[in-house]
Amino acid sequence: MRIVSAVASRLVWTVPTLLLATLVAFLLQQLIPGDQAVALAGEYATDEKLAAIRADLGLEQPVLTRYLDWIGGVVTGDLGTSYRTGQPVAEIVLDRLPVTLLLTLLALLIAIAIGVPSGVAAAQRPGTWVDRLFTTAATAGIAIPNFWLGMMLIAVFAVQLGWFPGPGGVDFADDPGNALRALVLPSVALGMVGSAEICRQVRSAMIENLGSDYVRTLRATGLSHWSIVWRHALKNSSLPLATILGIQVSHLVGGAVVVEAVFGLSGIGSLVVEATNQRDYIVIQAVVLLAAVIVLVTNLVVDISYRLLDPRIS
Amino acid sequence: MSTTLSKPARKPTRTAPRRSAVIWLSYGILVAVAVVVLLADVLAPHAPNQQDLTSVLLGPSAEHPLGTDDLGRDVLSRLLHGTRVSILAALLAVGIALVVGFPLGILAGYVGGWPDAVLMRLLDTVMAFPALVLAIGITAMLGPDITTAMVAVGVVLTPVVVRLTRAQTMAVAGQTYIEAASSFGARGVRRMILPHVVPNVVQPIVAQVAVLIGFALIAEASLSFLQLGVQPPTASWGTILARSYTFLERAPMSIFVPGAAIALTVFALNIVGEEVQRLLDPRRR
Amino acid sequence: MTALMRLDDVSVRFPVGRRRSVSAVDGVSLDVVAGQTLGLIGESGSGKSTLARAMLGLVPTATGSVSWMGEDVAAMSRQRRRAFTGEVQMVFQDPHSALDPRRRVRQSVREPLDVLGRGARDERDDLARRALADVGLPAHLHDRYPHQLSGGQKQRVNIARALVTRPRLLVCDESVAALDVALQAEILNLLGDLKDEYDLTVVFISHDLGVVGHISDRVAVMYLGKLVETAMADVLLDTPRHPYTEALLSARPDVNETGAGERIILRGDVPSPLAPPTGCRFHPRCLHATPACATDLPVLVPVEDGGASACLRVAELYGPGPVDTSVMGGAR
């Protein structure tokens, strides 16, 4: 029963947002200046092709009708057809999605693995040099553009030392082992900024918890310091942590676009860049919508699982 | 709370003095950046787009302190001019976000009710999109160029400004001095919003502007790196990085300086933003 | 005795959630008599501050009317309403948060004149300085910011701001509650002096019976949004005619009569105004409650010495009321 109500209450929030997100993604197309059919088909398209596009997209119809038509397709998995390649857009996007998901997941793991312990360490003695070192490093970490970090990693570890493959040319289906090796540097590049943000959040949540009354009570019972830190304070800091994980997914999906371009990985990030160069607007629209869906769904999952784990939230 | 009755809740005993080195360094970086923005023409030894195909990819020398790029252009000159382009672009994006977001935030926070609910719903939706992806989408639709790219970054930053302003406005609207003002008939934009709400909302937002500029700088670099922002041959931090990345194998360290320029500037902006926020904290008064 | 302000069956409701609402003030009728100081007393949540805000038109009334010198405030024209605003002013509880932290205190004091558009600019400045001088704030503090002043000085500024429009009615909402005892006496004396100097009528709201009894001519007691008793101050302190007032008086720490007299300890907490008790709202905590108290709604009935009490058993507990109802005074 709790599961049902937890899921239901979050769905009530997520579904309208999801619908509004589709509207935003749809309205993006309205930003295209000039004749949309010409923009979609290219300047040298024949009149018949233009007419076919107009009929296909119903460009003569009111915006609302077109939106309802489009959203009907989206719900059934029909994202339209690329006017550049003639392929169904859903097929193109799904082909590229695994790389991005894998990259984002690895980066998230790296971000947590570095961010949580360093945040806990910094929170032990606020204001001391250890804390200052961590917080300054975290501020620096946030300031470093992930794609530049990627370039530097390539320059050092791929070009100079040759430990990892350089950008491009890895086929995931053919050689999974090598492909994973190729994902190490991009994941690190993408995960570093996240680890810095997580470090800061964990630090402030931990400082608040460690200064609270229940921790003082636990100390009085003779519980060891680290047991208090890991078993109690960190557990009670997990709500802000869950929130920031949701935000991190959004940041990482956004960052993946540029990092994929740097490392020549063929995920949806490099897809949207290619589509932009070819003015393949329908593909761009699909990727933008998909990014929002990924963020909303992960937030939904994080939220529901958190509600189920924490008795205080109902 | 009356000052005669209560002592400050917490004495600032642990404001470590050594931290100030980082803060002064940050102020220094920002001053240097500002000087470069204002005086790029004077400081640059060469024209930023002047090619010399007889001297490509040179190392540092007296003539070219940071060497030349693959078209024989002086890297230092391009970097100085690029700094100006990048900073102005970031300021444009943040300016757009402030001009749109600040009044909306005041409206949502002060009026409340259904306009607030509707606006927040819309902004939640915009924020569901990863910022960079939405910025790319908008830029791609409008046609890649620096103005559209910065409009797009402004659009994705707007919800952040609205949320900050709204939260601050709600805090201010609950204060007794607002009720006191309405008790003698102050209402509307001229007598209530401008004299009482805006001055009390604006300061915490100012502290956040530094952080927003930092985000906009990274967004500019990212979009320009993807050739969706500043278009070649115009130099910006992003385009310089994109160009030098293509000849990474021949001159691996040529990517270092422009990236470090971005990182240092954003770092300084974040440190100064934090510092301003700390100084504005009423508990410290 | 002329009523400067007359409240007639005033109720104020606030929405709670979607469909419910809470009555902070419920059917209060009260006269504010010109030249008198009316003390309004009650525990927190009794609705006394809300009633004060209703007097100034800061909260909308759900029922009833507020009239100013015989004119319904709600029906006033814009222009009359402006004049009314200048004539009724309020001093708030917390002296610190009632002043805009980003304005110099002279600007804050001048602001009501600016808003009401009175006089030329330098004239307003003069008036502001004079008001600040009247409340005893030295001239060198006039251009300070609120955080540079002490609590007592800030409350002086608040009083100056309320007086700068030369109001006829001053509403003081717990205006000394945030100050320490020595300062309370100082500000109360100041208010007493200013009342004569400015020829003021004062409504003084407090939870502190000692403060109210000291400063007021007449006292009105509120409980859960309803008026339970009104009386002249000395009469009320001496012979309360409502069990709630009796309990309030008994709860007062009294250094002189240690042990003398029985202390009435109220049972339970103040009930939630969201679900007020039926009948007499005080009955669940009342020592004298009968089964009838839980069902019948008491109304204010005139009692001796010009007061009024809303207790079903008033005659039984406190002796018969006056035969002649014409001397009922301000309480209707």
PDB file of C-alpha atoms in Angstrom, chain C residues 21-244:
ATOM      1  CA  SER C  21     -11.220  28.441   6.976  1.00  0.00           C
ATOM      2  CA  VAL C  22     -10.387  29.525  10.482  1.00  0.00           C
ATOM      3  CA  SER C  23     -12.147  32.370  12.263  1.00  0.00           C
ATOM      4  CA  ALA C  24      -9.401  34.363  13.926  1.00  0.00           C
ATOM      5  CA  VAL C  25     -11.948  36.939  15.026  1.00  0.00           C
ATOM      6  CA  ASP C  26     -15.560  35.913  15.462  1.00  0.00           C
ATOM      7  CA  GLY C  27     -18.395  38.428  15.768  1.00  0.00           C
ATOM      8  CA  VAL C  28     -16.650  41.099  17.826  1.00  0.00           C
ATOM      9  CA  SER C  29     -18.526  44.321  18.610  1.00  0.00           C
ATOM     10  CA  LEU C  30     -16.532  46.996  20.339  1.00  0.00           C
ATOM     11  CA  ASP C  31     -16.374  50.771  20.648  1.00  0.00           C
ATOM     12  CA  VAL C  32     -13.136  52.705  20.782  1.00  0.00           C
ATOM     13  CA  VAL C  33     -13.995  55.781  22.792  1.00  0.00           C
ATOM     14  CA  ALA C  34     -12.296  59.061  21.872  1.00  0.00           C
ATOM     15  CA  GLY C  35      -9.595  60.108  24.286  1.00  0.00           C
ATOM     16  CA  GLN C  36      -9.505  56.785  26.130  1.00  0.00           C
ATOM     17  CA  THR C  37      -6.937  54.037  26.118  1.00  0.00           C
ATOM     18  CA  LEU C  38      -8.515  50.690  25.366  1.00  0.00           C
ATOM     19  CA  GLY C  39      -6.545  47.667  26.459  1.00  0.00           C
ATOM     20  CA  LEU C  40      -7.068  44.517  24.439  1.00  0.00           C
ATOM     21  CA  ILE C  41      -5.891  41.408  26.199  1.00  0.00           C
ATOM     22  CA  GLY C  42      -5.747  37.735  25.372  1.00  0.00           C
ATOM     23  CA  GLU C  43      -3.406  34.779  25.019  1.00  0.00           C
ATOM     24  CA  SER C  44      -1.523  34.214  21.785  1.00  0.00           C
ATOM     25  CA  GLY C  45      -4.003  32.929  19.225  1.00  0.00           C
ATOM     26  CA  SER C  46      -6.901  34.798  20.800  1.00  0.00           C
ATOM     27  CA  GLY C  47      -7.243  36.967  17.694  1.00  0.00           C
ATOM     28  CA  LYS C  48      -6.272  40.254  19.302  1.00  0.00           C
ATOM     29  CA  SER C  49      -3.614  41.093  16.737  1.00  0.00           C
ATOM     30  CA  THR C  50      -5.954  40.146  13.915  1.00  0.00           C
ATOM     31  CA  LEU C  51      -8.602  42.417  15.378  1.00  0.00           C
ATOM     32  CA  ALA C  52      -6.050  45.240  15.404  1.00  0.00           C
ATOM     33  CA  ARG C  53      -5.307  44.609  11.739  1.00  0.00           C
ATOM     34  CA  ALA C  54      -9.023  44.628  10.987  1.00  0.00           C
ATOM     35  CA  MET C  55      -9.235  48.052  12.627  1.00  0.00           C
ATOM     36  CA  LEU C  56      -6.660  49.378  10.155  1.00  0.00           C
ATOM     37  CA  GLY C  57      -8.168  47.545   7.217  1.00  0.00           C
ATOM     38  CA  LEU C  58      -5.021  45.415   6.837  1.00  0.00           C
ATOM     39  CA  VAL C  59      -7.082  42.217   6.745  1.00  0.00           C
ATOM     40  CA  PRO C  60     -10.447  41.898   5.026  1.00  0.00           C
ATOM     41  CA  THR C  61     -13.428  41.353   7.295  1.00  0.00           C
ATOM     42  CA  ALA C  62     -15.660  38.386   6.534  1.00  0.00           C
ATOM     43  CA  THR C  63     -18.695  39.825   8.273  1.00  0.00           C
ATOM     44  CA  GLY C  64     -19.632  42.985  10.115  1.00  0.00           C
ATOM     45  CA  SER C  65     -18.351  46.487   9.676  1.00  0.00           C
ATOM     46  CA  VAL C  66     -15.713  48.842  10.977  1.00  0.00           C
ATOM     47  CA  SER C  67     -16.857  52.443  11.109  1.00  0.00           C
ATOM     48  CA  TRP C  68     -14.746  55.530  11.690  1.00  0.00           C
ATOM     49  CA  MET C  69     -16.562  58.486  13.229  1.00  0.00           C
ATOM     50  CA  GLY C  70     -19.819  57.075  11.980  1.00  0.00           C
ATOM     51  CA  GLU C  71     -18.619  56.268   8.463  1.00  0.00           C
ATOM     52  CA  ASP C  72     -18.273  52.686   7.238  1.00  0.00           C
ATOM     53  CA  VAL C  73     -14.593  52.186   6.374  1.00  0.00           C
ATOM     54  CA  ALA C  74     -15.364  49.596   3.693  1.00  0.00           C
ATOM     55  CA  ALA C  75     -17.620  52.054   1.874  1.00  0.00           C
ATOM     56  CA  MET C  76     -15.137  54.925   1.934  1.00  0.00           C
ATOM     57  CA  SER C  77     -14.054  56.615  -1.278  1.00  0.00           C
ATOM     58  CA  ARG C  78     -10.377  56.398  -2.215  1.00  0.00           C
ATOM     59  CA  GLN C  79      -9.792  59.886  -0.959  1.00  0.00           C
ATOM     60  CA  ARG C  80     -11.569  59.363   2.358  1.00  0.00           C
ATOM     61  CA  ARG C  81      -9.685  56.111   2.740  1.00  0.00           C
ATOM     62  CA  ARG C  82      -6.379  57.954   2.386  1.00  0.00           C
ATOM     63  CA  ALA C  83      -7.388  60.392   5.067  1.00  0.00           C
ATOM     64  CA  PHE C  84      -8.482  57.495   7.269  1.00  0.00           C
ATOM     65  CA  THR C  85      -5.082  55.832   6.771  1.00  0.00           C
ATOM     66  CA  GLY C  86      -3.388  58.948   8.096  1.00  0.00           C
ATOM     67  CA  GLU C  87      -5.701  59.105  11.087  1.00  0.00           C
ATOM     68  CA  VAL C  88      -5.273  55.523  12.249  1.00  0.00           C
ATOM     69  CA  GLN C  89      -1.713  54.282  12.709  1.00  0.00           C
ATOM     70  CA  MET C  90      -0.113  51.227  14.191  1.00  0.00           C
ATOM     71  CA  VAL C  91       3.014  50.420  16.197  1.00  0.00           C
ATOM     72  CA  PHE C  92       4.102  46.848  15.633  1.00  0.00           C
ATOM     73  CA  GLN C  93       5.406  44.261  18.037  1.00  0.00           C
ATOM     74  CA  ASP C  94       8.949  43.675  16.893  1.00  0.00           C
ATOM     75  CA  PRO C  95      10.714  47.034  16.668  1.00  0.00           C
ATOM     76  CA  HIS C  96      13.529  45.559  14.600  1.00  0.00           C
ATOM     77  CA  SER C  97      11.678  43.863  11.780  1.00  0.00           C
ATOM     78  CA  ALA C  98       9.105  46.658  11.484  1.00  0.00           C
ATOM     79  CA  LEU C  99      11.779  48.934  10.013  1.00  0.00           C
ATOM     80  CA  ASP C 100      13.133  48.448   6.506  1.00  0.00           C
ATOM     81  CA  PRO C 101      16.804  47.562   7.091  1.00  0.00           C
ATOM     82  CA  ARG C 102      17.866  49.415   3.937  1.00  0.00           C
ATOM     83  CA  ARG C 103      16.429  52.808   4.874  1.00  0.00           C
ATOM     84  CA  ARG C 104      17.728  55.420   7.227  1.00  0.00           C
ATOM     85  CA  VAL C 105      15.325  55.864  10.103  1.00  0.00           C
ATOM     86  CA  ARG C 106      14.468  59.432   9.073  1.00  0.00           C
ATOM     87  CA  GLN C 107      13.440  58.112   5.658  1.00  0.00           C
ATOM     88  CA  SER C 108      11.311  55.454   7.294  1.00  0.00           C
ATOM     89  CA  VAL C 109       9.602  58.029   9.482  1.00  0.00           C
ATOM     90  CA  ARG C 110       9.025  60.334   6.523  1.00  0.00           C
ATOM     91  CA  GLU C 111       7.579  57.577   4.346  1.00  0.00           C
ATOM     92  CA  PRO C 112       3.932  57.757   5.505  1.00  0.00           C
ATOM     93  CA  LEU C 113       3.927  61.427   4.501  1.00  0.00           C
ATOM     94  CA  ASP C 114       5.487  60.543   1.146  1.00  0.00           C
ATOM     95  CA  VAL C 115       2.889  57.858   0.519  1.00  0.00           C
ATOM     96  CA  LEU C 116      -0.002  60.067   1.574  1.00  0.00           C
ATOM     97  CA  GLY C 117       1.437  62.923  -0.467  1.00  0.00           C
ATOM     98  CA  ARG C 118       1.375  65.458   2.327  1.00  0.00           C
ATOM     99  CA  GLY C 119       3.233  68.722   1.920  1.00  0.00           C
ATOM    100  CA  ALA C 120       6.452  69.570   0.129  1.00  0.00           C
ATOM    101  CA  ARG C 121       9.531  67.416   0.419  1.00  0.00           C
ATOM    102  CA  ASP C 122      11.543  69.540   2.863  1.00  0.00           C
ATOM    103  CA  GLU C 123       8.424  70.118   4.889  1.00  0.00           C
ATOM    104  CA  ARG C 124       8.034  66.353   5.283  1.00  0.00           C
ATOM    105  CA  ASP C 125      11.634  66.104   6.330  1.00  0.00           C
ATOM    106  CA  ASP C 126      11.013  68.692   9.029  1.00  0.00           C
ATOM    107  CA  LEU C 127       7.930  66.860  10.248  1.00  0.00           C
ATOM    108  CA  ALA C 128       9.858  63.599  10.370  1.00  0.00           C
ATOM    109  CA  ARG C 129      12.661  65.171  12.402  1.00  0.00           C
ATOM    110  CA  ARG C 130      10.156  66.758  14.743  1.00  0.00           C
ATOM    111  CA  ALA C 131       8.382  63.429  15.294  1.00  0.00           C
ATOM    112  CA  LEU C 132      11.740  61.788  16.025  1.00  0.00           C
ATOM    113  CA  ALA C 133      12.545  64.554  18.486  1.00  0.00           C
ATOM    114  CA  ASP C 134       9.132  64.105  20.128  1.00  0.00           C
ATOM    115  CA  VAL C 135       9.838  60.443  20.834  1.00  0.00           C
ATOM    116  CA  GLY C 136      13.190  61.403  22.303  1.00  0.00           C
ATOM    117  CA  LEU C 137      15.572  60.182  19.614  1.00  0.00           C
ATOM    118  CA  PRO C 138      18.655  62.451  19.580  1.00  0.00           C
ATOM    119  CA  ALA C 139      19.241  64.259  16.275  1.00  0.00           C
ATOM    120  CA  HIS C 140      22.568  62.534  15.610  1.00  0.00           C
ATOM    121  CA  LEU C 141      20.728  59.197  15.326  1.00  0.00           C
ATOM    122  CA  HIS C 142      18.216  60.368  12.728  1.00  0.00           C
ATOM    123  CA  ASP C 143      20.364  59.313   9.799  1.00  0.00           C
ATOM    124  CA  ARG C 144      21.332  55.924  11.171  1.00  0.00           C
ATOM    125  CA  TYR C 145      20.191  52.584   9.821  1.00  0.00           C
ATOM    126  CA  PRO C 146      17.974  50.403  12.056  1.00  0.00           C
ATOM    127  CA  HIS C 147      20.739  47.883  12.817  1.00  0.00           C
ATOM    128  CA  GLN C 148      22.814  50.716  14.267  1.00  0.00           C
ATOM    129  CA  LEU C 149      20.174  51.462  16.916  1.00  0.00           C
ATOM    130  CA  SER C 150      19.211  49.675  20.123  1.00  0.00           C
ATOM    131  CA  GLY C 151      15.862  47.951  20.587  1.00  0.00           C
ATOM    132  CA  GLY C 152      14.395  50.821  22.599  1.00  0.00           C
ATOM    133  CA  GLN C 153      15.612  53.377  20.067  1.00  0.00           C
ATOM    134  CA  LYS C 154      14.092  51.362  17.241  1.00  0.00           C
ATOM    135  CA  GLN C 155      10.732  51.235  18.983  1.00  0.00           C
ATOM    136  CA  ARG C 156      10.919  55.005  19.423  1.00  0.00           C
ATOM    137  CA  VAL C 157      11.431  55.281  15.667  1.00  0.00           C
ATOM    138  CA  ASN C 158       8.396  53.065  15.071  1.00  0.00           C
ATOM    139  CA  ILE C 159       6.301  55.275  17.316  1.00  0.00           C
ATOM    140  CA  ALA C 160       7.588  58.373  15.535  1.00  0.00           C
ATOM    141  CA  ARG C 161       6.595  56.872  12.193  1.00  0.00           C
ATOM    142  CA  ALA C 162       3.116  56.159  13.521  1.00  0.00           C
ATOM    143  CA  LEU C 163       2.770  59.700  14.854  1.00  0.00           C
ATOM    144  CA  VAL C 164       4.174  61.621  11.907  1.00  0.00           C
ATOM    145  CA  THR C 165       0.802  61.738  10.172  1.00  0.00           C
ATOM    146  CA  ARG C 166      -0.760  63.194  13.349  1.00  0.00           C
ATOM    147  CA  PRO C 167      -3.188  60.289  13.783  1.00  0.00           C
ATOM    148  CA  ARG C 168      -6.174  60.379  16.119  1.00  0.00           C
ATOM    149  CA  LEU C 169      -6.052  56.657  16.860  1.00  0.00           C
ATOM    150  CA  LEU C 170      -2.864  54.786  17.640  1.00  0.00           C
ATOM    151  CA  VAL C 171      -3.006  50.985  17.690  1.00  0.00           C
ATOM    152  CA  CYS C 172      -0.106  49.423  19.605  1.00  0.00           C
ATOM    153  CA  ASP C 173       0.213  45.707  18.878  1.00  0.00           C
ATOM    154  CA  GLU C 174       2.283  44.133  21.679  1.00  0.00           C
ATOM    155  CA  SER C 175       4.505  47.152  21.252  1.00  0.00           C
ATOM    156  CA  VAL C 176       6.631  46.524  24.317  1.00  0.00           C
ATOM    157  CA  ALA C 177       6.597  42.712  24.380  1.00  0.00           C
ATOM    158  CA  ALA C 178       9.970  42.424  22.623  1.00  0.00           C
ATOM    159  CA  LEU C 179      11.716  44.779  25.057  1.00  0.00           C
ATOM    160  CA  ASP C 180      13.185  44.064  28.465  1.00  0.00           C
ATOM    161  CA  VAL C 181      11.314  45.230  31.539  1.00  0.00           C
ATOM    162  CA  ALA C 182      13.164  48.510  32.156  1.00  0.00           C
ATOM    163  CA  LEU C 183      12.693  49.513  28.540  1.00  0.00           C
ATOM    164  CA  GLN C 184       9.026  48.497  28.667  1.00  0.00           C
ATOM    165  CA  ALA C 185       8.383  51.019  31.420  1.00  0.00           C
ATOM    166  CA  GLU C 186      10.296  53.668  29.492  1.00  0.00           C
ATOM    167  CA  ILE C 187       8.283  53.145  26.318  1.00  0.00           C
ATOM    168  CA  LEU C 188       4.984  52.915  28.235  1.00  0.00           C
ATOM    169  CA  ASN C 189       5.709  56.242  29.914  1.00  0.00           C
ATOM    170  CA  LEU C 190       6.609  57.725  26.562  1.00  0.00           C
ATOM    171  CA  LEU C 191       3.302  56.505  25.121  1.00  0.00           C
ATOM    172  CA  GLY C 192       1.479  58.052  28.081  1.00  0.00           C
ATOM    173  CA  ASP C 193       3.168  61.405  27.495  1.00  0.00           C
ATOM    174  CA  LEU C 194       2.574  61.303  23.768  1.00  0.00           C
ATOM    175  CA  LYS C 195      -1.094  60.458  24.291  1.00  0.00           C
ATOM    176  CA  ASP C 196      -1.554  63.835  25.976  1.00  0.00           C
ATOM    177  CA  GLU C 197       0.791  65.707  23.691  1.00  0.00           C
ATOM    178  CA  TYR C 198      -0.760  64.410  20.482  1.00  0.00           C
ATOM    179  CA  ASP C 199      -4.291  64.149  21.904  1.00  0.00           C
ATOM    180  CA  LEU C 200      -4.430  60.460  21.014  1.00  0.00           C
ATOM    181  CA  THR C 201      -6.895  57.661  21.432  1.00  0.00           C
ATOM    182  CA  VAL C 202      -4.966  54.442  21.991  1.00  0.00           C
ATOM    183  CA  VAL C 203      -5.760  50.783  21.501  1.00  0.00           C
ATOM    184  CA  PHE C 204      -3.143  48.853  23.423  1.00  0.00           C
ATOM    185  CA  ILE C 205      -2.845  45.155  22.705  1.00  0.00           C
ATOM    186  CA  SER C 206      -0.971  42.867  25.064  1.00  0.00           C
ATOM    187  CA  HIS C 207      -0.954  39.459  26.649  1.00  0.00           C
ATOM    188  CA  ASP C 208       0.394  41.060  29.818  1.00  0.00           C
ATOM    189  CA  LEU C 209      -2.417  42.021  32.164  1.00  0.00           C
ATOM    190  CA  GLY C 210      -0.052  44.085  34.289  1.00  0.00           C
ATOM    191  CA  VAL C 211       0.946  46.263  31.337  1.00  0.00           C
ATOM    192  CA  VAL C 212      -2.629  46.620  30.089  1.00  0.00           C
ATOM    193  CA  GLY C 213      -4.039  47.372  33.533  1.00  0.00           C
ATOM    194  CA  HIS C 214      -1.377  50.008  34.069  1.00  0.00           C
ATOM    195  CA  ILE C 215      -1.957  51.954  30.884  1.00  0.00           C
ATOM    196  CA  SER C 216      -5.638  51.453  29.994  1.00  0.00           C
ATOM    197  CA  ASP C 217      -8.842  53.204  30.885  1.00  0.00           C
ATOM    198  CA  ARG C 218     -10.956  50.342  29.674  1.00  0.00           C
ATOM    199  CA  VAL C 219     -10.048  46.712  28.981  1.00  0.00           C
ATOM    200  CA  ALA C 220     -11.482  44.159  26.559  1.00  0.00           C
ATOM    201  CA  VAL C 221     -10.619  40.481  27.063  1.00  0.00           C
ATOM    202  CA  MET C 222     -10.508  38.098  24.114  1.00  0.00           C
ATOM    203  CA  TYR C 223     -10.548  34.327  24.051  1.00  0.00           C
ATOM    204  CA  LEU C 224     -10.381  32.272  20.852  1.00  0.00           C
ATOM    205  CA  GLY C 225     -11.587  35.084  18.616  1.00  0.00           C
ATOM    206  CA  LYS C 226     -14.467  36.147  20.844  1.00  0.00           C
ATOM    207  CA  LEU C 227     -14.806  39.018  23.252  1.00  0.00           C
ATOM    208  CA  VAL C 228     -15.514  37.553  26.712  1.00  0.00           C
ATOM    209  CA  GLU C 229     -15.500  40.633  28.914  1.00  0.00           C
ATOM    210  CA  THR C 230     -15.170  44.388  28.783  1.00  0.00           C
ATOM    211  CA  ALA C 231     -14.914  46.681  31.772  1.00  0.00           C
ATOM    212  CA  MET C 232     -13.200  49.779  33.088  1.00  0.00           C
ATOM    213  CA  ALA C 233      -9.615  48.822  33.916  1.00  0.00           C
ATOM    214  CA  ASP C 234      -9.795  49.293  37.679  1.00  0.00           C
ATOM    215  CA  VAL C 235     -13.117  47.439  37.877  1.00  0.00           C
ATOM    216  CA  LEU C 236     -11.838  44.540  35.840  1.00  0.00           C
ATOM    217  CA  LEU C 237      -8.694  44.149  37.909  1.00  0.00           C
ATOM    218  CA  ASP C 238     -10.715  44.331  41.096  1.00  0.00           C
ATOM    219  CA  THR C 239     -13.879  42.369  40.342  1.00  0.00           C
ATOM    220  CA  PRO C 240     -13.602  40.300  37.171  1.00  0.00           C
ATOM    221  CA  ARG C 241     -16.958  39.062  35.895  1.00  0.00           C
ATOM    222  CA  HIS C 242     -15.883  36.237  33.633  1.00  0.00           C
ATOM    223  CA  PRO C 243     -14.179  32.995  34.696  1.00  0.00           C
ATOM    224  CA  TYR C 244     -11.511  33.470  32.031  1.00  0.00           C
TER     225      TYR C 244
END
